[in-house]
Coordinates of C-alpha atoms and ligand atoms in Angstrom, one line a residue:
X234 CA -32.6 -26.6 -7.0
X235 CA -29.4 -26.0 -5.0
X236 CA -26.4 -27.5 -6.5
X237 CA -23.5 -27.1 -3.5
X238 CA -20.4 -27.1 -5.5
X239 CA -18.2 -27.0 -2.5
X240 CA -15.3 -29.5 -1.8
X241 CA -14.0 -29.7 1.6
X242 CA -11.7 -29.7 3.2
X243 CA -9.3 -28.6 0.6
X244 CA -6.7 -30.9 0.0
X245 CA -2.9 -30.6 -1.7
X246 CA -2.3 -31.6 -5.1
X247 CA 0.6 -33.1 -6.6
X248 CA 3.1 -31.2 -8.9
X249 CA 3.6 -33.3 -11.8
X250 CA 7.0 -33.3 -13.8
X251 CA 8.7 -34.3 -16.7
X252 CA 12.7 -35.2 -16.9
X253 CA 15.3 -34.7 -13.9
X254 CA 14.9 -31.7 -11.4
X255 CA 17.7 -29.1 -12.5
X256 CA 18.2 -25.9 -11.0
X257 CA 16.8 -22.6 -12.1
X258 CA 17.7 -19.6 -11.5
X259 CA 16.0 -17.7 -8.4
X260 CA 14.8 -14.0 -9.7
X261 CA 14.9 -11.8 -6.9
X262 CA 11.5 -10.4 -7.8
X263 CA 8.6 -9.5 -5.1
X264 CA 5.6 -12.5 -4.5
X265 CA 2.5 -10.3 -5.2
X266 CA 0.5 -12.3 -2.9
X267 CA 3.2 -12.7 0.4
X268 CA 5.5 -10.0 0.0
X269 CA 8.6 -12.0 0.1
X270 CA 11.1 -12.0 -2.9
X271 CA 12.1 -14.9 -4.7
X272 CA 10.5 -16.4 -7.6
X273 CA 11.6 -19.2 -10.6
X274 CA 10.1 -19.3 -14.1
X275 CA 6.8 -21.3 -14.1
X276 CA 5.8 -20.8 -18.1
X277 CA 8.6 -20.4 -21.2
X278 CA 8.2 -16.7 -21.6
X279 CA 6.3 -15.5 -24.9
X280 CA 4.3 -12.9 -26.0
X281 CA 0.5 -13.1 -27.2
X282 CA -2.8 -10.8 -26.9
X283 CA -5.0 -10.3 -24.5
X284 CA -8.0 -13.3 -24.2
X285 CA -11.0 -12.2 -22.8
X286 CA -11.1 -8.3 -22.7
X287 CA -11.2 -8.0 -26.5
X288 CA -13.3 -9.3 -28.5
X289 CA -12.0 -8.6 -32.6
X290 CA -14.6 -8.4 -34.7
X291 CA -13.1 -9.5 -37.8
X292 CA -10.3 -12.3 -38.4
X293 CA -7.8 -9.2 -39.9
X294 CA -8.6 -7.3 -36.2
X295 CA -7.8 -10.6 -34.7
X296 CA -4.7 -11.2 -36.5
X297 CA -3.1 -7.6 -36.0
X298 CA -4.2 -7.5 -32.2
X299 CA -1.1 -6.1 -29.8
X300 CA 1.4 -8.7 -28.0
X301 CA 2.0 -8.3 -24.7
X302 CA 4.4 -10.3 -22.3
X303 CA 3.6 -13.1 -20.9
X304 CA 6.3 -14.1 -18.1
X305 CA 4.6 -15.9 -15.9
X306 CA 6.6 -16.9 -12.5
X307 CA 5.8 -19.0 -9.6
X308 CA 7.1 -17.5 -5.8
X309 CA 9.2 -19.9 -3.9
X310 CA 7.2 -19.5 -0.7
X311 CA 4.0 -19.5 -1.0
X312 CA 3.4 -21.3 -4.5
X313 CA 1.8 -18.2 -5.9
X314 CA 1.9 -18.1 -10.0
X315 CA 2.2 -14.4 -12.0
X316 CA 2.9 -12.4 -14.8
X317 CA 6.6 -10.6 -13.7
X318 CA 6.4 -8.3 -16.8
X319 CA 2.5 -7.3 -16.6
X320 CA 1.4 -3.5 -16.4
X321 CA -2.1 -3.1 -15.0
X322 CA -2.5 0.0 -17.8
X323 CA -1.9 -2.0 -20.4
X324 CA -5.6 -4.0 -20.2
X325 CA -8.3 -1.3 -21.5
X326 CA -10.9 -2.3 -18.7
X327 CA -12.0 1.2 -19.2
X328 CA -13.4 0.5 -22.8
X329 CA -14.7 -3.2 -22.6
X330 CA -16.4 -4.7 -19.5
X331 CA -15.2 -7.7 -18.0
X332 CA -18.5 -9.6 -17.1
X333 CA -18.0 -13.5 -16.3
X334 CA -20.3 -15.7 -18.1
X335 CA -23.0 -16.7 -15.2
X336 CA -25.4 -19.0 -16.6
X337 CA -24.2 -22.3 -17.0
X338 CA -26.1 -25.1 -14.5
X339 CA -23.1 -25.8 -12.5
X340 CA -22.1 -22.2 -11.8
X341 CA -25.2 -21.0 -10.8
X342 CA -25.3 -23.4 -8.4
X343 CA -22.3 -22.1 -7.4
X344 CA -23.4 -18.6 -6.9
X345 CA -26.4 -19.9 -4.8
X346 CA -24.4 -22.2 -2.1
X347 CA -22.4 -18.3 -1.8
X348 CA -25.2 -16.2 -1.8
X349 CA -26.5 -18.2 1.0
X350 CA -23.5 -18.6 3.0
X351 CA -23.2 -14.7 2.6
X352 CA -26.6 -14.1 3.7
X353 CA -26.4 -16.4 6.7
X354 CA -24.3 -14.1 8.3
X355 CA -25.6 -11.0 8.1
X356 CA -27.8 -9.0 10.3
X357 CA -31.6 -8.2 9.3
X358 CA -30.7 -5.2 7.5
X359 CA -27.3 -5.3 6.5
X360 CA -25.1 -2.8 4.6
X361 CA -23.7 -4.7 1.9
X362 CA -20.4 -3.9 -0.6
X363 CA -19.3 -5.5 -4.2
X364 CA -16.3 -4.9 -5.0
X365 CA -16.2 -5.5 -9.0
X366 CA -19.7 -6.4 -8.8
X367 CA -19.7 -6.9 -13.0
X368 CA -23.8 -6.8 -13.9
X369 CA -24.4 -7.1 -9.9
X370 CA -26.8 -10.3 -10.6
X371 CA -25.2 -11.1 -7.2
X372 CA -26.3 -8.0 -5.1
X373 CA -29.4 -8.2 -6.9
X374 CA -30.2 -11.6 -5.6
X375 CA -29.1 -10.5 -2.3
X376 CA -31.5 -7.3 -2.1
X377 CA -34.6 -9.5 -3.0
X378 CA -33.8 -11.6 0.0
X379 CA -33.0 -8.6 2.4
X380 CA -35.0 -5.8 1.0
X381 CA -34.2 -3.7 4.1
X382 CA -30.9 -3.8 3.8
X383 CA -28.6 -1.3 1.9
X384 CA -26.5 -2.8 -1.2
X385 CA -23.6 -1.3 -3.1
X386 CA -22.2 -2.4 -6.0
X387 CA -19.0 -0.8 -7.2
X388 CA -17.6 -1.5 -10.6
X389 CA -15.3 1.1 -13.2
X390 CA -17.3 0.0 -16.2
X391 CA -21.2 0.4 -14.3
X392 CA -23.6 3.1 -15.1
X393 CA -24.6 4.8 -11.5
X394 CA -27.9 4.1 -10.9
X395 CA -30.5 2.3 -8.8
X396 CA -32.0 -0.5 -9.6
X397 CA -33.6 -4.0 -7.7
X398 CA -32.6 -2.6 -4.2
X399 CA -29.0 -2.2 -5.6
X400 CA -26.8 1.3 -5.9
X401 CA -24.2 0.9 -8.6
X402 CA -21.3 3.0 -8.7
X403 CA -19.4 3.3 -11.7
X404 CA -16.3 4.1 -9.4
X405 CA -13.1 2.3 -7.9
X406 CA -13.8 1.4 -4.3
X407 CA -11.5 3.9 -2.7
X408 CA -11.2 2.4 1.2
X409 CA -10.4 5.8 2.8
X410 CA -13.4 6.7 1.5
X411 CA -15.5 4.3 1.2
X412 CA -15.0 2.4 4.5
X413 CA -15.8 5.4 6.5
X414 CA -18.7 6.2 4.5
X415 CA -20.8 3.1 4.3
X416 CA -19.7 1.3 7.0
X417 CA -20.3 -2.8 5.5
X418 CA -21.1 -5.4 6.9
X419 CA -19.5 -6.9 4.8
X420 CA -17.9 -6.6 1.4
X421 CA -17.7 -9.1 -1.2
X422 CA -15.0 -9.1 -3.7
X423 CA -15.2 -12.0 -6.4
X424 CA -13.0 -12.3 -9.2
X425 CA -11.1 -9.1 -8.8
X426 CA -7.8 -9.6 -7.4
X427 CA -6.3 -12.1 -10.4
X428 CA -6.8 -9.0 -12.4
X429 CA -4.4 -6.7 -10.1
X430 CA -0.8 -5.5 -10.2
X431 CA -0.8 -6.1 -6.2
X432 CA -3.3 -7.7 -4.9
X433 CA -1.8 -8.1 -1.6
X434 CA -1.1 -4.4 -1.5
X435 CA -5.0 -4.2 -2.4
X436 CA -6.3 -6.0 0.3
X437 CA -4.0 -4.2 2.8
X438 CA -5.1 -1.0 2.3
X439 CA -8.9 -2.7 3.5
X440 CA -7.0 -3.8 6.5
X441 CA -5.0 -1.1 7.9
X442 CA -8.1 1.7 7.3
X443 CA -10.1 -1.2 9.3
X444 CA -7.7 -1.3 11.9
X445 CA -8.0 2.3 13.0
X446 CA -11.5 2.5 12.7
X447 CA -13.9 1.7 15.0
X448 CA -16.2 -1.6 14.2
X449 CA -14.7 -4.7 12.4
X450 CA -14.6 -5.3 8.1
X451 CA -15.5 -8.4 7.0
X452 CA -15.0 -9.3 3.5
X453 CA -15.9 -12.2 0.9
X454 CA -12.7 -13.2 -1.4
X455 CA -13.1 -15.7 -4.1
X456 CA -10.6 -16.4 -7.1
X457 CA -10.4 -18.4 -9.4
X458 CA -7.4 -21.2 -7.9
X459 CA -4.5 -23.2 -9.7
X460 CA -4.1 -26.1 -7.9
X461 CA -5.6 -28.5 -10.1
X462 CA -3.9 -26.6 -13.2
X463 CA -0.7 -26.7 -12.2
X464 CA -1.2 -30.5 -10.5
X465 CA -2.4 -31.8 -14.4
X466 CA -0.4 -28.6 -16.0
X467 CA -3.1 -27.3 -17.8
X468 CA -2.6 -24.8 -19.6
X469 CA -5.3 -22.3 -20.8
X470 CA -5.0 -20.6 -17.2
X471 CA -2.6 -18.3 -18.2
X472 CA -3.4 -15.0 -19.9
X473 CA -2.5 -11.6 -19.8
X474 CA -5.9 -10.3 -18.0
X475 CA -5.4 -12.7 -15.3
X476 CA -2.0 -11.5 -13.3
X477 CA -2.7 -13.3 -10.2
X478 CA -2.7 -17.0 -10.3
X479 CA -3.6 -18.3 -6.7
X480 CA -3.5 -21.4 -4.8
X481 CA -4.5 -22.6 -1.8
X482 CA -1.5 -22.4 -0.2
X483 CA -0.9 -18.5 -1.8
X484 CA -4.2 -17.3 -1.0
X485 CA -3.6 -18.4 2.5
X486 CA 0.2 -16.9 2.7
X487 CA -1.8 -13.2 1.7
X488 CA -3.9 -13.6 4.0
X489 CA -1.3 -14.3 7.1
X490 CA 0.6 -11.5 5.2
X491 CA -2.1 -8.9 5.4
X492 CA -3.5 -10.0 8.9
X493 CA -6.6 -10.2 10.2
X494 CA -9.0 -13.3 11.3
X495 CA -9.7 -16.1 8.5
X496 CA -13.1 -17.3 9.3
X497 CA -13.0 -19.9 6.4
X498 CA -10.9 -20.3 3.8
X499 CA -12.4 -23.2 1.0
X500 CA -12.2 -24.5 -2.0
X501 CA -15.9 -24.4 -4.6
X502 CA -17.3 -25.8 -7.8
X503 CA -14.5 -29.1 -8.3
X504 CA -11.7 -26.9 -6.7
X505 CA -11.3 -24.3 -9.0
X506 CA -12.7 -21.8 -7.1
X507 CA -11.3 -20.5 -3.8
X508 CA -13.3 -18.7 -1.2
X509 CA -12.5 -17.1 1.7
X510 CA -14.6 -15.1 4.6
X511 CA -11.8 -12.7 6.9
X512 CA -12.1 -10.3 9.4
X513 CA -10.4 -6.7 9.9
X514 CA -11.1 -6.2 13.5
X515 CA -9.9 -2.3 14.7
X516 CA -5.8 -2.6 16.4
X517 CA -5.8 -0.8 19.5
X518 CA -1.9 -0.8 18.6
X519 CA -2.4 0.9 15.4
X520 CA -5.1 3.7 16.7
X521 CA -2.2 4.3 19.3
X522 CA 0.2 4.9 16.9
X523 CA -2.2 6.8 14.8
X524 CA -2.7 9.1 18.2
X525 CA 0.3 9.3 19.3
X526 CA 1.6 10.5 15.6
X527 CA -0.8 12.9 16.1
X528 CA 0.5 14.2 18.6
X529 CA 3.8 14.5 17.4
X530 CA 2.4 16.7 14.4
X531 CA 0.5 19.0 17.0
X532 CA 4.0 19.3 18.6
X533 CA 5.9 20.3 15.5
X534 CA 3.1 22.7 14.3
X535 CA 3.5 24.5 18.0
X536 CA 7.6 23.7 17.8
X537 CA 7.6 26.2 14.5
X538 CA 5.4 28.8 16.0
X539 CA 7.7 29.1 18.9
X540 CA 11.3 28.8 17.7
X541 CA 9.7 30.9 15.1
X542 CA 8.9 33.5 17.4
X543 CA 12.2 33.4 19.1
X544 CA 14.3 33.8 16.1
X545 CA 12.0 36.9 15.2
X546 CA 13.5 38.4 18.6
X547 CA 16.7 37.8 17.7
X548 CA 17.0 39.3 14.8
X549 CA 15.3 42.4 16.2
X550 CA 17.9 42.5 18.7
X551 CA 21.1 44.5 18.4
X552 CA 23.2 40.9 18.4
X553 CA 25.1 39.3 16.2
X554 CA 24.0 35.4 16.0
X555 CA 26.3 32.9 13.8
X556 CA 24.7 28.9 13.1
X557 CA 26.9 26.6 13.4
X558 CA 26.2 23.8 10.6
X559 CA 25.2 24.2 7.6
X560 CA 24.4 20.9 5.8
X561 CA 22.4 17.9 6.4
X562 CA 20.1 18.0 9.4
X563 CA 21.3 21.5 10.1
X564 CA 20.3 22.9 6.8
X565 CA 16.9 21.1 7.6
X566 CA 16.3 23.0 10.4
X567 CA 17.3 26.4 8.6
X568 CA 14.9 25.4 5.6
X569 CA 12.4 24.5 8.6
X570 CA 12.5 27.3 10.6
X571 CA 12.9 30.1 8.5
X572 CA 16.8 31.0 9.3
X573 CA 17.3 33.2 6.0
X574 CA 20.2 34.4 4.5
X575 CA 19.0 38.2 5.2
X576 CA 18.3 38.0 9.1
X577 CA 21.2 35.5 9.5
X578 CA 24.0 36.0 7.1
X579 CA 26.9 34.2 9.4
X580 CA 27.0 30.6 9.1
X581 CA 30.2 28.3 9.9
X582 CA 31.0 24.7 10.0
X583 CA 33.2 22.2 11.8
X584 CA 33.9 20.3 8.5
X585 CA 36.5 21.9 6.0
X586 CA 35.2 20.3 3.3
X587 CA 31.9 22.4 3.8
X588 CA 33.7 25.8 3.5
X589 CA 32.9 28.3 0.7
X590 CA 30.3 26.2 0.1
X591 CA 26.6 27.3 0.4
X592 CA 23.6 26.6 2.3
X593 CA 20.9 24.0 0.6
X594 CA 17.9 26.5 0.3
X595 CA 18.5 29.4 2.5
X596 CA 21.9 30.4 0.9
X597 CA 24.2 31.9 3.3
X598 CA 28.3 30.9 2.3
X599 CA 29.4 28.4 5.3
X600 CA 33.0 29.5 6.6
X601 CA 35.3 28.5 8.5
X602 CA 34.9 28.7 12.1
X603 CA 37.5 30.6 13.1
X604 CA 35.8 33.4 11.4
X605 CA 34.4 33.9 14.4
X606 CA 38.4 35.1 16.1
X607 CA 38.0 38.3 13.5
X608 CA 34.1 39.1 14.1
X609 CA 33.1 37.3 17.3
X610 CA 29.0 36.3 17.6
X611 CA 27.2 37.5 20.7
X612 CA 24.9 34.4 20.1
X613 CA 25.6 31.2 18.5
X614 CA 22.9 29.0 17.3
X615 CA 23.7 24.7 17.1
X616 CA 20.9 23.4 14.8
X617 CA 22.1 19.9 16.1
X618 CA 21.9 19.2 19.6
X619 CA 23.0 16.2 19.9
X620 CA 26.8 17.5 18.2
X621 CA 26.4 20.8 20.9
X622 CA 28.9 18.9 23.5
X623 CA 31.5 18.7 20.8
X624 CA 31.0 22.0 19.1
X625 CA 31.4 23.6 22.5
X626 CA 34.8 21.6 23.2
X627 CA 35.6 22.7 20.1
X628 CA 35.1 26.5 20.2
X629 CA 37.3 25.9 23.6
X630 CA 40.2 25.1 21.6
X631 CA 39.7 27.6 18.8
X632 CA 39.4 30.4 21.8
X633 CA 36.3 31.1 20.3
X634 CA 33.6 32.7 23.0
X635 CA 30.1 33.8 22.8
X636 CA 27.7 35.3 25.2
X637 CA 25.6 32.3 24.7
X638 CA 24.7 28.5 22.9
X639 CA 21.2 28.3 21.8
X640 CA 19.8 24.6 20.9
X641 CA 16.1 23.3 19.9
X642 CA 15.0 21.5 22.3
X643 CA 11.8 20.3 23.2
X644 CA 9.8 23.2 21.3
X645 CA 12.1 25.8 21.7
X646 CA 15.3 27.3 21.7
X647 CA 17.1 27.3 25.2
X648 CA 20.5 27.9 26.4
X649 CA 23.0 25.2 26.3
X650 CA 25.0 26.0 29.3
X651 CA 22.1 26.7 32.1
X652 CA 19.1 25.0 30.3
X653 CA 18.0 21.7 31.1
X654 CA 18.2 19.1 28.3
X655 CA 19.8 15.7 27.8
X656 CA 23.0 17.5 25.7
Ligands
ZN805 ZN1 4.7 -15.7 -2.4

């Protein structure tokens, strides 16, 4: 029998209240869901155990279990409820599974109407990804409809092995990884992100390794939603494992936030469930970043080998070369480029403050520049191009001459007076 538990469209609900609307105090603390900062106190703060991922097996064990905060906020954008003072650490998931209760009638029914919308979708053999898949009874459902397809079920807490068509993972789904290695067709992530510190951050991470690859991610969200909770204020929602409280309007606000195309974005089984079906195409803009970065890195690597190369020559020379600048961007470039304290012991700087002071790193005492009156430098080395125009009009009214300027510029050291650059 198929039960469809679905209730569409979804609809606003009402916030009921008690007493006069006062003001509370905004706390400027980050909305896990849309990024933005702002959120008011939703529940009177209080401590108590955790619910569901501890089971005591005596009333003393349930009586002397560990407190934890409960602080649960609501973001003035997007409607989004959490717990400000959680810490993912805190919830042993590592030493008690988490697996919902899937038997009831109703719920079942549920997981059917889902199952088939997933399978709808997909080709006729389809590479398939749980994230959290729990006891997998999903993928397992899946794989006898699709036996030629490939199914994955990820989960912390599963033993790895093989079994009805599904490969279980007892691993995080890492999406660097992951993404690259199994390429879905889809991935389905149910009942996962109320349990995370950032779930926004979460789903990002899918997105942006989607966007410089090559074929599009589609994924399968559901959570368990608030709207009804919070319209009736209900209040068993609300407990330590479950960070994330989302509603319709918050769901949608992370998925805006983290980008990509909503397909369909519902509410299931009397609006307490919300699913949504979005797609991480590849972003041509982001592969060209991603190049052009590249490219930049290939240019620094051969940037070092040359100016590298040219410092070797001067300090094999019979010349005496002084740097002028010694801190902040010019110390970066000594650090970078290997100016040492042995090879190139004469370092000055316009700033007075600086003198008798030392080099971050490489060492060499930073003097005054008109050290250079007493023991003139044949060369004299400007880490910071951009400053060159100034440090030469200023080594024009100290009197102080050199045979030549040397600058980095585009991969290399070249003469400031005769070389061509933008200086
Ligand atoms: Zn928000």
């Amino acid at each position: 029998m198929s039960i469809d538990t679905r209730l569409a469209p979804a609809r606003p609900f009402r916030v009921i209240g008690t007493g006069a609307a006062r003001n509370q105090d905004v706390d400027l603390v980050e909305c896990v869901a849309c990024g933005r900062q702002g959120v008011t106190t939703f529940l009177e703060p209080d401590k108590r155990p955790l619910a569901t991922i501890w089971w005591p097996m005596s009333e003393s064990e349930a009586k002397a279990m560990r407190i934890y905060p409960h602080h649960f906020v609501r973001c003035i954008h997007c409607g989004h409820v959490f717990n400000k003072s959680f810490t993912y650490a805190d919830v042993p998931y590592t030493r008690k599974s988490n697996l919902m209760f899937n038997q009831g009638t109703y719920w079942k029914g549920h997981l059917q109407a889902i199952r088939q919308l997933l399978l709808r979708s997909l080709p006729a053999t389809p590479v398939v990804v749980e994230i959290g898949c729990g006891d997998g009874s999903l993928l397992r459902e899946m794989a006898k409809s699709m036996p030629a397809g490939k199914f994955y079920g990820f989960d912390p807490n599963a033993a790895s092995v093989t079994e009805d068509g599904v490969e279980f993972r007892g691993e995080l789904f890492e999406p660097n990884t992951h993404l690259r290695q199994l390429r879905p067709d889809i991935i389905i992530c149910r009942h996962v992100l109320e349990h995370l510190q950032q779930p926004m951050r979460f789903l990002e991470q899918i997105a942006v390794v989607a966007s410089v690859g090559t074929t599009p991610v589609r994924m399968y969200l559901e959570v368990p939603c608030v709207d009804r909770a919070i319209s009736i204020c209900r209040l068993s929602d609300y407990y330590y494992e479950h960070n994330s409280h989302f509603t319709t309007s918050s769901l949608r606000a992370m998925l805006y936030r983290v980008g990509g195309v909503i397909e369909s974005l519902d509410r299931y089984y009397c609006d307490e469930v919300l699913g949504a079906v979005i797609n991480y195409p590849p972003e041509r803009k982001m592969k060209e970043a991603a190049a052009e970065t590249l490219g930049h890195l290939q240019s620094s690597q051969q940037a070092l080998t040359n100016i590298g190369a040219q410092l070797d020559v001067l300090a094999r020379r019979d010349v005496r070369v002084a740097v002028w600048g010694g801190t902040g961007k010019a110390s970066s470039f000594m650090n970078l480029c290997g100016v040492d304290s042995n090879r190139f012991p004469c370092v000055v700087d316009s700033d007075s403050d600086k003198w008798n002071t030392y080099v971050p790193g490489t060492g060499q005492c930073i003097q005054s520049p008109n050290v250079l009156l007493h023991h003139p430098a044949d060369i004299i080395l400007i880490p910071m191009s951009w400053r060159a125009r100034d440090i030469a009009q200023e080594m024009r009214r100290r009197g102080i001459t050199c045979s030549q300027i040397l600058i980095e510029h585009q991969m290399q050291l070249v003469d400031f007076e005769s070389g061509d650059h933008p200086y």
